[in-house]
Amino acid sequence: RYQAQTLNTTYVYDFPNLFYQAVKARWRERVEQGQCTAADIPSKLLESVELVLDKDGKLQEVKRPPGSNKAGMVAWRTTLNTPEYPQGREVIIICNDITHQIGSFGPDEDAVFQEASCLARHLGIPRLYIAANSGARIGLAEEVKSIYKVAWNDRLKPEKGYKYLY
């Protein structure tokens, strides 16, 4: 969380709570406007389960502590009980984790994004993508690496980027 805050962004595992707070505020507005009563508010405003790729590349629903992700992309299957959908509206939420390799895309992140997106399409439900990333991590063949030289911003911390290639 601290790492995300130092980058002036939101920690990926805080997004479900932000959705909860938004749904709660929407219900409060409806009550204040006299469009419903407090008794109309569902006891659960949000239910969310993380979607994680198993060893075969298939999504599995898991409950695990925040920050347990091995990829810089996190997805949830979430049900939002809003005034418009008091019985629940299911959505897939996909977010980059800026604290994992600066939220960059690589093969693992792409696989999570792809599978979660396919699940949303298969279920016919909305997919919400929240981007907080630094671009793609592009691999380079070992045979080519020796040809390039890199002027790193900090040679001991390559994740801080580079000035140029030569």
mmCIF file of N, CA and C in Angstrom, residues 20 23-24 27 37-47 79-82 85-88:
data_model
loop_
_atom_site.group_PDB
_atom_site.id
_atom_site.type_symbol
_atom_site.label_atom_id
_atom_site.label_comp_id
_atom_site.label_asym_id
_atom_site.label_seq_id
_atom_site.Cartn_x
_atom_site.Cartn_y
_atom_site.Cartn_z
ATOM 1 N N TYR A 20 -17.159 -0.701 -2.768
ATOM 2 C CA TYR A 20 -18.101 -0.819 -1.643
ATOM 3 C C TYR A 20 -18.526 0.568 -1.162
ATOM 4 N N VAL A 23 -20.938 2.205 -3.633
ATOM 5 C CA VAL A 23 -22.280 1.618 -3.568
ATOM 6 C C VAL A 23 -22.999 2.117 -2.317
ATOM 7 N N LYS A 24 -22.294 2.145 -1.205
ATOM 8 C CA LYS A 24 -22.865 2.618 0.062
ATOM 9 C C LYS A 24 -23.315 4.078 -0.076
ATOM 10 N N TRP A 27 -26.565 4.325 -2.116
ATOM 11 C CA TRP A 27 -27.737 3.991 -1.313
ATOM 12 C C TRP A 27 -28.092 5.156 -0.381
ATOM 13 N N THR A 37 -36.017 3.599 1.745
ATOM 14 C CA THR A 37 -35.756 3.723 3.176
ATOM 15 C C THR A 37 -34.509 2.915 3.523
ATOM 16 N N ALA A 38 -33.984 3.131 4.695
ATOM 17 C CA ALA A 38 -32.801 2.386 5.144
ATOM 18 C C ALA A 38 -33.092 0.884 5.173
ATOM 19 N N ALA A 39 -34.357 0.516 5.404
ATOM 20 C CA ALA A 39 -34.737 -0.900 5.433
ATOM 21 C C ALA A 39 -34.613 -1.558 4.057
ATOM 22 N N ASP A 40 -34.615 -0.742 2.992
ATOM 23 C CA ASP A 40 -34.491 -1.276 1.630
ATOM 24 C C ASP A 40 -33.054 -1.645 1.272
ATOM 25 N N ILE A 41 -32.101 -1.167 2.054
ATOM 26 C CA ILE A 41 -30.686 -1.394 1.738
ATOM 27 C C ILE A 41 -30.323 -2.848 2.046
ATOM 28 N N PRO A 42 -29.772 -3.561 1.062
ATOM 29 C CA PRO A 42 -29.375 -4.959 1.302
ATOM 30 C C PRO A 42 -28.328 -5.058 2.410
ATOM 31 N N SER A 43 -28.336 -6.181 3.114
ATOM 32 C CA SER A 43 -27.353 -6.367 4.190
ATOM 33 C C SER A 43 -25.938 -6.478 3.643
ATOM 34 N N LYS A 44 -25.803 -7.035 2.448
ATOM 35 C CA LYS A 44 -24.488 -7.106 1.782
ATOM 36 C C LYS A 44 -24.528 -6.209 0.569
ATOM 37 N N LEU A 45 -23.633 -5.247 0.517
ATOM 38 C CA LEU A 45 -23.588 -4.329 -0.627
ATOM 39 C C LEU A 45 -22.635 -4.814 -1.704
ATOM 40 N N LEU A 46 -21.657 -5.615 -1.318
ATOM 41 C CA LEU A 46 -20.656 -6.083 -2.265
ATOM 42 C C LEU A 46 -20.117 -7.429 -1.813
ATOM 43 N N GLU A 47 -19.982 -8.325 -2.760
ATOM 44 C CA GLU A 47 -19.286 -9.593 -2.525
ATOM 45 C C GLU A 47 -18.253 -9.724 -3.621
ATOM 46 N N THR A 79 -19.988 -8.940 -7.073
ATOM 47 C CA THR A 79 -21.417 -8.644 -7.157
ATOM 48 C C THR A 79 -21.665 -7.356 -6.393
ATOM 49 N N LEU A 80 -22.241 -6.368 -7.094
ATOM 50 C CA LEU A 80 -22.554 -5.067 -6.521
ATOM 51 C C LEU A 80 -24.068 -4.983 -6.320
ATOM 52 N N ASN A 81 -24.508 -4.775 -5.094
ATOM 53 C CA ASN A 81 -25.934 -4.630 -4.805
ATOM 54 C C ASN A 81 -26.242 -3.133 -4.732
ATOM 55 N N THR A 82 -26.526 -2.552 -5.880
ATOM 56 C CA THR A 82 -26.766 -1.113 -6.006
ATOM 57 C C THR A 82 -28.266 -0.826 -5.971
ATOM 58 N N TYR A 85 -29.676 -2.226 -9.010
ATOM 59 C CA TYR A 85 -29.662 -3.695 -9.009
ATOM 60 C C TYR A 85 -29.606 -4.194 -7.562
ATOM 61 N N PRO A 86 -30.686 -4.016 -6.803
ATOM 62 C CA PRO A 86 -30.649 -4.403 -5.386
ATOM 63 C C PRO A 86 -30.428 -5.900 -5.168
ATOM 64 N N GLN A 87 -30.755 -6.724 -6.176
ATOM 65 C CA GLN A 87 -30.526 -8.164 -6.065
ATOM 66 C C GLN A 87 -29.099 -8.536 -6.479
ATOM 67 N N GLY A 88 -28.356 -7.549 -6.984
ATOM 68 C CA GLY A 88 -26.955 -7.764 -7.334
ATOM 69 C C GLY A 88 -26.687 -7.695 -8.820
#
